[in-house]
Structure formats: C-alpha cells, structure tokens
Coordinates of N, CA and C in Angstrom, one line a residue:
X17 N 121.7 -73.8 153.6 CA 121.0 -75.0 153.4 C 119.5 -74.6 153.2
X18 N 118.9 -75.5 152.4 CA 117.3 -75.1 152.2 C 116.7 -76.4 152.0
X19 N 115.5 -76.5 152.4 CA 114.9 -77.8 152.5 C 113.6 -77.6 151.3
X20 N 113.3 -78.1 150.6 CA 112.5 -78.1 149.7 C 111.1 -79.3 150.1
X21 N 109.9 -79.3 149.8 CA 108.7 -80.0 149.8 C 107.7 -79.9 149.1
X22 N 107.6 -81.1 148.4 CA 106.6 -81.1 147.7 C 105.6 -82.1 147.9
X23 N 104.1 -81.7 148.1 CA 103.6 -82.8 148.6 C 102.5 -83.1 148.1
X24 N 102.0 -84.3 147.2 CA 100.4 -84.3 146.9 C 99.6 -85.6 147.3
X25 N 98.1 -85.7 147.1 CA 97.9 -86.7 147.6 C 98.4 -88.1 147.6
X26 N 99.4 -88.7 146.8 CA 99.8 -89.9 147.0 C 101.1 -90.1 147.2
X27 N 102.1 -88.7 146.9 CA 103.3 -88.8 147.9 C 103.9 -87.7 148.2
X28 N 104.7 -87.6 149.0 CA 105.7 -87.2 149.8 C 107.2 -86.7 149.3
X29 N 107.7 -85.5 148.7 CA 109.0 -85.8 148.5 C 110.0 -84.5 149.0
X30 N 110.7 -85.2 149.7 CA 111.4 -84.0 149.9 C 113.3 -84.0 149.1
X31 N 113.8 -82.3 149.3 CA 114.7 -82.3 148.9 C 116.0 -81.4 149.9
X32 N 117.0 -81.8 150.3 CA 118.1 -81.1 150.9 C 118.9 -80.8 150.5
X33 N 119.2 -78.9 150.2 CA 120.0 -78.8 148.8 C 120.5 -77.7 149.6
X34 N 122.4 -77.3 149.4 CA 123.3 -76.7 150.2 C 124.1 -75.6 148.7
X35 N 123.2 -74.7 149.2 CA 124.1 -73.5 147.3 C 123.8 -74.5 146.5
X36 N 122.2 -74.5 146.2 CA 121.7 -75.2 145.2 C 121.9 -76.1 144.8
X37 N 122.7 -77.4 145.3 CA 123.3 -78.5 145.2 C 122.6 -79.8 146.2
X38 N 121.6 -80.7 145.0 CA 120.9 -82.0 145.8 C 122.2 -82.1 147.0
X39 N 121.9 -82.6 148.3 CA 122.5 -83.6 149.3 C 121.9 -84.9 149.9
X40 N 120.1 -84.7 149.9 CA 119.6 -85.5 150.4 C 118.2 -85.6 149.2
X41 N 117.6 -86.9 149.2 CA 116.5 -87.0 148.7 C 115.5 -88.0 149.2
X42 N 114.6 -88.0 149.9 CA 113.2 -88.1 150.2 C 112.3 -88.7 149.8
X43 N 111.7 -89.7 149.4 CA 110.6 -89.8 148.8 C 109.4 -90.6 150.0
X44 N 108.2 -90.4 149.9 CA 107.3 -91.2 150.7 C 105.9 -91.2 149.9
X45 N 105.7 -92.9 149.8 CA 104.1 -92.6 150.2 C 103.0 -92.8 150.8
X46 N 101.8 -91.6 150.3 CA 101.4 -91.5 151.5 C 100.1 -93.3 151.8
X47 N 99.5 -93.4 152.9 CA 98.8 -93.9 153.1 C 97.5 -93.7 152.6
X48 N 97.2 -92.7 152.5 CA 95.5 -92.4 152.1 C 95.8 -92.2 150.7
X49 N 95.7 -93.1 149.7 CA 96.1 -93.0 148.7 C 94.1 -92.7 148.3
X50 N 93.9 -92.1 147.2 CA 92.0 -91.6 146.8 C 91.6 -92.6 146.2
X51 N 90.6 -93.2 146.1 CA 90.1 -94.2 145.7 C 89.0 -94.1 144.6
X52 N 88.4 -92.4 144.5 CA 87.3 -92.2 143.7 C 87.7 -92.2 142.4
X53 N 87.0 -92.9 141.5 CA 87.3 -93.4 139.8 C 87.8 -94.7 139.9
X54 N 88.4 -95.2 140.9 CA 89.2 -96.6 140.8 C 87.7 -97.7 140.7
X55 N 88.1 -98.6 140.2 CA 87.3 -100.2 139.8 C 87.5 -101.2 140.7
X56 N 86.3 -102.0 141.2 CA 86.8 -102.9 142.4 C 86.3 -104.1 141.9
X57 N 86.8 -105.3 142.1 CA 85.6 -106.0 141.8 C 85.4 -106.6 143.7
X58 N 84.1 -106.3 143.5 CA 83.6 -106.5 145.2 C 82.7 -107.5 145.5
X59 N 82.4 -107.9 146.7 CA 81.7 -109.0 147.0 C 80.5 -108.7 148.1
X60 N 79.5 -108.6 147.6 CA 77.9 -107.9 148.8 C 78.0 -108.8 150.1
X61 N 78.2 -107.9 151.0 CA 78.4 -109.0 152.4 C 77.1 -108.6 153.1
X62 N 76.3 -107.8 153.2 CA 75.2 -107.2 153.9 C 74.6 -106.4 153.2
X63 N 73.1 -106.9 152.8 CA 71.7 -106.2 152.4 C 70.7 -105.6 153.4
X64 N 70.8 -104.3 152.5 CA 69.5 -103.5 153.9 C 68.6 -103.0 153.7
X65 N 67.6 -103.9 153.3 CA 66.2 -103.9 152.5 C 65.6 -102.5 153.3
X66 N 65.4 -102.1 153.9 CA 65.1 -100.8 155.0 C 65.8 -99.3 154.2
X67 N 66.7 -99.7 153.3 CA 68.1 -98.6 153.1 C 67.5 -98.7 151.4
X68 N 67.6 -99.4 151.0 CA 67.6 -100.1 150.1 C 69.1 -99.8 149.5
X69 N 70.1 -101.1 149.9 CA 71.3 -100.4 149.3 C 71.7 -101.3 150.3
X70 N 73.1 -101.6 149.8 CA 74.3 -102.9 150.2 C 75.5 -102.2 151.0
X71 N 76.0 -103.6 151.6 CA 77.5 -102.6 151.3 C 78.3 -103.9 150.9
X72 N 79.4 -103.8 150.2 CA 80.3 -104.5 149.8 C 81.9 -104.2 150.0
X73 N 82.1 -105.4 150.3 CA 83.9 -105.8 150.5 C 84.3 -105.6 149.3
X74 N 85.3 -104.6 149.0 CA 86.0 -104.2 147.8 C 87.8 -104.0 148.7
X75 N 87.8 -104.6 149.6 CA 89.1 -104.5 149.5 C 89.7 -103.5 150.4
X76 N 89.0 -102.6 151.0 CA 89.6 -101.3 151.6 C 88.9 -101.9 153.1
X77 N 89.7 -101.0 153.9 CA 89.2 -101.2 155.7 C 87.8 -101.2 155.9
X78 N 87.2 -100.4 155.4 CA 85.3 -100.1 155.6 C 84.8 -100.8 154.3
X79 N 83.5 -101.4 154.9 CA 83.3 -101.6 153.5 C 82.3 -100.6 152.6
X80 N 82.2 -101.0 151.1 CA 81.9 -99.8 150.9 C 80.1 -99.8 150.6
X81 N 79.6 -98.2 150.7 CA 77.8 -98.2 150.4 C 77.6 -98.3 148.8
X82 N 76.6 -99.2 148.3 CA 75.7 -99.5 146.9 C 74.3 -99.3 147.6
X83 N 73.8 -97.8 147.1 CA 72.3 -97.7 146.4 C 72.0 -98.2 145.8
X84 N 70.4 -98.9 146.0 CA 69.6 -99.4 144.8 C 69.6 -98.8 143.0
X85 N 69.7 -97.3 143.4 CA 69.7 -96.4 142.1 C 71.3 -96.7 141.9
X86 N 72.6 -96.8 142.3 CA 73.6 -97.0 141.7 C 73.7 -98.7 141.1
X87 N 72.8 -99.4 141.3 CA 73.2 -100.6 140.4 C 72.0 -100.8 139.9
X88 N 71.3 -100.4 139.4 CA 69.8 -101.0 138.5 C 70.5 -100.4 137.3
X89 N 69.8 -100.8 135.9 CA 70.1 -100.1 134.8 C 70.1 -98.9 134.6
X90 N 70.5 -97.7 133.9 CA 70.5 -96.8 133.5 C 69.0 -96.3 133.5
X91 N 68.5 -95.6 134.0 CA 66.7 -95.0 133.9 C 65.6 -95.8 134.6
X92 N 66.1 -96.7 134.8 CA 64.8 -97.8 135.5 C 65.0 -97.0 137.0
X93 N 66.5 -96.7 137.5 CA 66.3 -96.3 139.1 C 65.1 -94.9 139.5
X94 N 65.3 -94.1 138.4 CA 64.3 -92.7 137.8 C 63.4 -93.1 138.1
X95 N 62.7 -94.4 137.4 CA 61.3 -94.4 137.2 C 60.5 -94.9 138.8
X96 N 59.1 -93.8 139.0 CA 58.2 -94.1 140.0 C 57.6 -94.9 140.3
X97 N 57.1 -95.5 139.2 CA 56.1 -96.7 138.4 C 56.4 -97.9 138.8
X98 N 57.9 -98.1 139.1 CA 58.7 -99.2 138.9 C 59.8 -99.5 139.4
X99 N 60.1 -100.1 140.5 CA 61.4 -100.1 141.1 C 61.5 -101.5 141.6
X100 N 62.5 -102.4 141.5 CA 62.7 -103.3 142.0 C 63.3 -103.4 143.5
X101 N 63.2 -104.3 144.2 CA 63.9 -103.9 145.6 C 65.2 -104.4 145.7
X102 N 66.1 -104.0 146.6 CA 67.6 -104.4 146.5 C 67.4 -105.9 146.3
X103 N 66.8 -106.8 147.3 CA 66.9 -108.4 147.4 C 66.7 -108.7 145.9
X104 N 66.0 -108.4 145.2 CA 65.4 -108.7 144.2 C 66.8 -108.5 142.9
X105 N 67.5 -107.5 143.4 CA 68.7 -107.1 142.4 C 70.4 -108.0 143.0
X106 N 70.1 -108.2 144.2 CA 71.8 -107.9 144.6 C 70.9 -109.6 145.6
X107 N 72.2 -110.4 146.3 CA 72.4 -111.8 146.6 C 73.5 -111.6 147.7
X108 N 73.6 -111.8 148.6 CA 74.7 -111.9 149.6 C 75.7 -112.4 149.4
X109 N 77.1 -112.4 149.1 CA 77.9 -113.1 148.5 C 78.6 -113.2 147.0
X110 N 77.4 -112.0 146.4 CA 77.1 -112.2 144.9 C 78.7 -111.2 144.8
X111 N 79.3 -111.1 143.6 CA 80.5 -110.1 143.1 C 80.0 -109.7 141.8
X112 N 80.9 -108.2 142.2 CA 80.4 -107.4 140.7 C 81.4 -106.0 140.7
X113 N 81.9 -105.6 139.4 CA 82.4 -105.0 139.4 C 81.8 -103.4 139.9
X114 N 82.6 -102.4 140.7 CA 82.2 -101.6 141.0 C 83.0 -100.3 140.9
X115 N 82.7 -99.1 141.0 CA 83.3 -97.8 140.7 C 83.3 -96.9 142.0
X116 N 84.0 -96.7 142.6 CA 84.3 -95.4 143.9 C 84.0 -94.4 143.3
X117 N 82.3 -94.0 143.6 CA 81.7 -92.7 143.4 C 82.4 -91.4 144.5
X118 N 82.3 -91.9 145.4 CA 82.5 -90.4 146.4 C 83.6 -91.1 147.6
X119 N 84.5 -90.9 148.0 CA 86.0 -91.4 149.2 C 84.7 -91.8 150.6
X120 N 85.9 -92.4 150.9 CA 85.8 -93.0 152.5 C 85.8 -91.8 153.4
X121 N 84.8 -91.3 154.2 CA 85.0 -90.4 155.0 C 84.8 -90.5 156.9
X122 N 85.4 -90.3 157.6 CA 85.3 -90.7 159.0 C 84.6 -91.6 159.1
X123 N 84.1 -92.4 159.8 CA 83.6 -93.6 159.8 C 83.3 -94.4 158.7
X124 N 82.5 -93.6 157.9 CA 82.1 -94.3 156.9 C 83.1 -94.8 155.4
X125 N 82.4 -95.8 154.9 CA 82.8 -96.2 154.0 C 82.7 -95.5 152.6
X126 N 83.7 -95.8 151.4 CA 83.3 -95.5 149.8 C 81.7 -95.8 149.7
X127 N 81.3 -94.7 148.6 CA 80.6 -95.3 147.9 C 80.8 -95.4 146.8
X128 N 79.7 -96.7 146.0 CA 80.1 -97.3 144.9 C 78.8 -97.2 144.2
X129 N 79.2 -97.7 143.0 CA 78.1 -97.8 141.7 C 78.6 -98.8 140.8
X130 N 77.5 -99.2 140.3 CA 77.8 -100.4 139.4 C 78.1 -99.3 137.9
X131 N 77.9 -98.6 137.8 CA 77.5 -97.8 136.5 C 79.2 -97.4 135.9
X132 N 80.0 -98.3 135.3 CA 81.3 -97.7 135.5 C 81.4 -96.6 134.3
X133 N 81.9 -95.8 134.5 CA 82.9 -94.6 133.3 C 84.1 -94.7 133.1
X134 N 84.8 -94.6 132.3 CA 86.3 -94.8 131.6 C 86.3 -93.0 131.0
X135 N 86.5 -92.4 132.0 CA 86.2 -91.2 131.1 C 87.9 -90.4 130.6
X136 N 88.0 -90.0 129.6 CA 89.3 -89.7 128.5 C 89.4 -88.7 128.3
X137 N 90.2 -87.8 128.0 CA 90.4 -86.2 127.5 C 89.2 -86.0 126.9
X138 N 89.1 -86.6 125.6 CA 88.0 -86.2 124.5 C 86.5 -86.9 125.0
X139 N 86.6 -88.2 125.4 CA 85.3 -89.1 125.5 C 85.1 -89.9 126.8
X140 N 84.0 -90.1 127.1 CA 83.5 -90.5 128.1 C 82.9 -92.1 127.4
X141 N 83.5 -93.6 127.7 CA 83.0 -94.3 127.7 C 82.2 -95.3 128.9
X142 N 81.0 -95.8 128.8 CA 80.0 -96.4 129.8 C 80.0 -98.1 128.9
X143 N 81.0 -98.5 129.6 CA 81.1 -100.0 128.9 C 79.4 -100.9 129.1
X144 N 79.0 -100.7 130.2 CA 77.7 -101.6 130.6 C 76.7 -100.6 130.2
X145 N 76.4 -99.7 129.5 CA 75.4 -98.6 128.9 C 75.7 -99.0 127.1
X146 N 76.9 -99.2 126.7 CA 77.0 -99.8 125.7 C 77.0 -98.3 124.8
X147 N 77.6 -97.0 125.5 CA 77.3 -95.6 125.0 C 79.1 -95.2 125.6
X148 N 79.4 -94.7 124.4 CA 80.3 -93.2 124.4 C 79.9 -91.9 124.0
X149 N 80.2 -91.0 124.6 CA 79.9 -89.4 124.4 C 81.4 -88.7 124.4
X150 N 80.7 -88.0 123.6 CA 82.1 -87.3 122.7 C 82.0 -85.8 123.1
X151 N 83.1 -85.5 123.4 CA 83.3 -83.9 124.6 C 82.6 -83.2 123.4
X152 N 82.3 -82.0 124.0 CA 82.0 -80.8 123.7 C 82.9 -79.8 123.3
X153 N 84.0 -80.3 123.9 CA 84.9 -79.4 124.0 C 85.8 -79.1 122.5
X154 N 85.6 -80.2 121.8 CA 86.1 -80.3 120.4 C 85.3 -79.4 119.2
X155 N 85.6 -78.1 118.5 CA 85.2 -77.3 118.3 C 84.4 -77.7 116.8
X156 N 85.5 -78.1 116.1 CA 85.0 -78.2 114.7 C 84.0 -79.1 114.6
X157 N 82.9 -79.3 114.0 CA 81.8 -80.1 114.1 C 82.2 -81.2 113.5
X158 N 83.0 -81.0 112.3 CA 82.9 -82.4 110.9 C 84.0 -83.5 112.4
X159 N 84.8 -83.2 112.9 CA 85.7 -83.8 113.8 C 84.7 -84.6 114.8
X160 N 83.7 -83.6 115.2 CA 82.7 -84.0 116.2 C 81.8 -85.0 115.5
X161 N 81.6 -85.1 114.6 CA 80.9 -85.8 114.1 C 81.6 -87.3 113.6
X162 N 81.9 -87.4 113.1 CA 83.2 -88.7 112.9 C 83.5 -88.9 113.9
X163 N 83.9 -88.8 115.3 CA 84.1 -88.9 116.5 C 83.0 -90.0 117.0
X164 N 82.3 -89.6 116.6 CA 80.5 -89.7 117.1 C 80.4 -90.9 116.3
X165 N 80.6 -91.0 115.4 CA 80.4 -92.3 114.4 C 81.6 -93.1 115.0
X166 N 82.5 -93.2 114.9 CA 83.8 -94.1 115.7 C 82.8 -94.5 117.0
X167 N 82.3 -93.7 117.5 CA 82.1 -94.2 119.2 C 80.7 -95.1 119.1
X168 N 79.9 -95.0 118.0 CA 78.6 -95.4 118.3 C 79.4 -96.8 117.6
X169 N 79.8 -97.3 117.0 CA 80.2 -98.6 116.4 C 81.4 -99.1 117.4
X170 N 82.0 -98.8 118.3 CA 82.6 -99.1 119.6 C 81.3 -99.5 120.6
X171 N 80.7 -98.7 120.4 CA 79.8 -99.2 121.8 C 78.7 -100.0 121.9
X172 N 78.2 -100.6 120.3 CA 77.6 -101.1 119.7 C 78.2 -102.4 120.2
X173 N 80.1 -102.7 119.8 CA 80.3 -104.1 120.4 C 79.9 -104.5 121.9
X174 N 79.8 -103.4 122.7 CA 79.6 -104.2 123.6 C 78.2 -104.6 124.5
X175 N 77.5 -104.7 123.6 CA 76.2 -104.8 123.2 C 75.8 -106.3 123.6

C-alpha cells in the first residue's frame, strides 16, 4: 500500500493505491484560500485621518487596510506639493471596487488598492489608468509594436 499527497494552497488531495491500483480518493479544500490579485467590491467602514488610510469591509473576517497613496489617481499620491487628505477622498459607507495588494497576516487585515491590474501572459491591463503595457518579453519588435497599437486604442475606450 502507498499513500500519495499532493498538496497546494487551495487544496488537498490525497491518493490510496495497493500495486499501483487507485482504492481510495481524497480531495479537500483548503480554508485559507489567497486572496492577493482577487477584486472586491468593498464598503469604507472606518477613516483614520491620523493614518491617512481606511479600512474597508470586503467580505473576509478582518477588514481590509486602503492607503491614501493606494486610491488617489495614478502620480498625484507621489506628488509633495499636493496631497489630498483621506476625508477629502474616501466617505464612510462609500463602495468601490478594490484589489488585494498583499494577504491577511496574523492579526491584521488584506491590503487593498483602488488601482486594479488584470495582468495576462503578454499584457498588463489598468482599466481605471485607461493604459495597457505590452511585456517585454515578446522579442520581435514589429509584433511589439502592433501589440502596442491594439492596446493603446483598447485603453483609449475606457477613457
């Protein structure tokens, strides 16, 4: 008899095989399923003008942390000169779609970002940036370039 296991983060499977021959089969899964890349749409329950940065009900046991710099536009969070404060951006109650930057860890909650990516073998699309980028990884240029033109008239719609 030999027991076989294979195990990754979202499940569990085992196998009981007698002179190579399935007997039993196993499957589980698990609880701590990852949450980083997934989309939420969440709802701001607590602002913390001191932090500058929320946390929002998305659904999971903790709720999760939004920095100021994770939901202002693209380059305004950079800028010195100019920063809005959370009250000024975010509303108690308010919903908005959000992105699991980094997991839930011991106490604490996900963090999030308003800034979503859809990112793909070849291309990285930013629906609310209104920009796709086209891998590197694609060698021939004339390919890379026509790529580049498909993506800039995609991201233009959503403009």
């Amino acid at each position: 008899m030999q027991l076989v296991i294979q195990s990754t983060q979202q499940l569990t499977q085992a196998v009981l095989l007698n002179q190579g021959i399935p007997l039993e089969y196993v499957l589980q899964q698990n609880s701590d399923i990852q949450t980083a890349g997934n989309i939420f749409k969440g709802r701001v329950v607590h602002i913390l003008p001191g932090m500058q940065a929320a946390f929002v009900d998305i659904g999971l046991e903790k709720k999760a942390f939004l920095y100021i710099d994770d939901v202002l536009p693209e380059g305004l969070g950079k800028r010195k000169d100019f920063k809005p404060s959370i009250e000024e951006v975010l509303k108690p109650d308010q919903t908005l779609l959000v992105q699991v930057i980094k997991e839930p860890e011991g106490r604490k909650g996900a963090k999030v970002s308003t800034h979503i990516s859809l990112p793909g073998r070849w291309i990285v699309y930013l629906p609310y940036a209104g920009y796709v980028a086209v891998s590197r990884k694609i060698a021939h240029e004339d390919e890379r370039n026509r790529l580049k033109q498909i993506a800039e008239t995609f991201g233009k719609k959503r403009k």
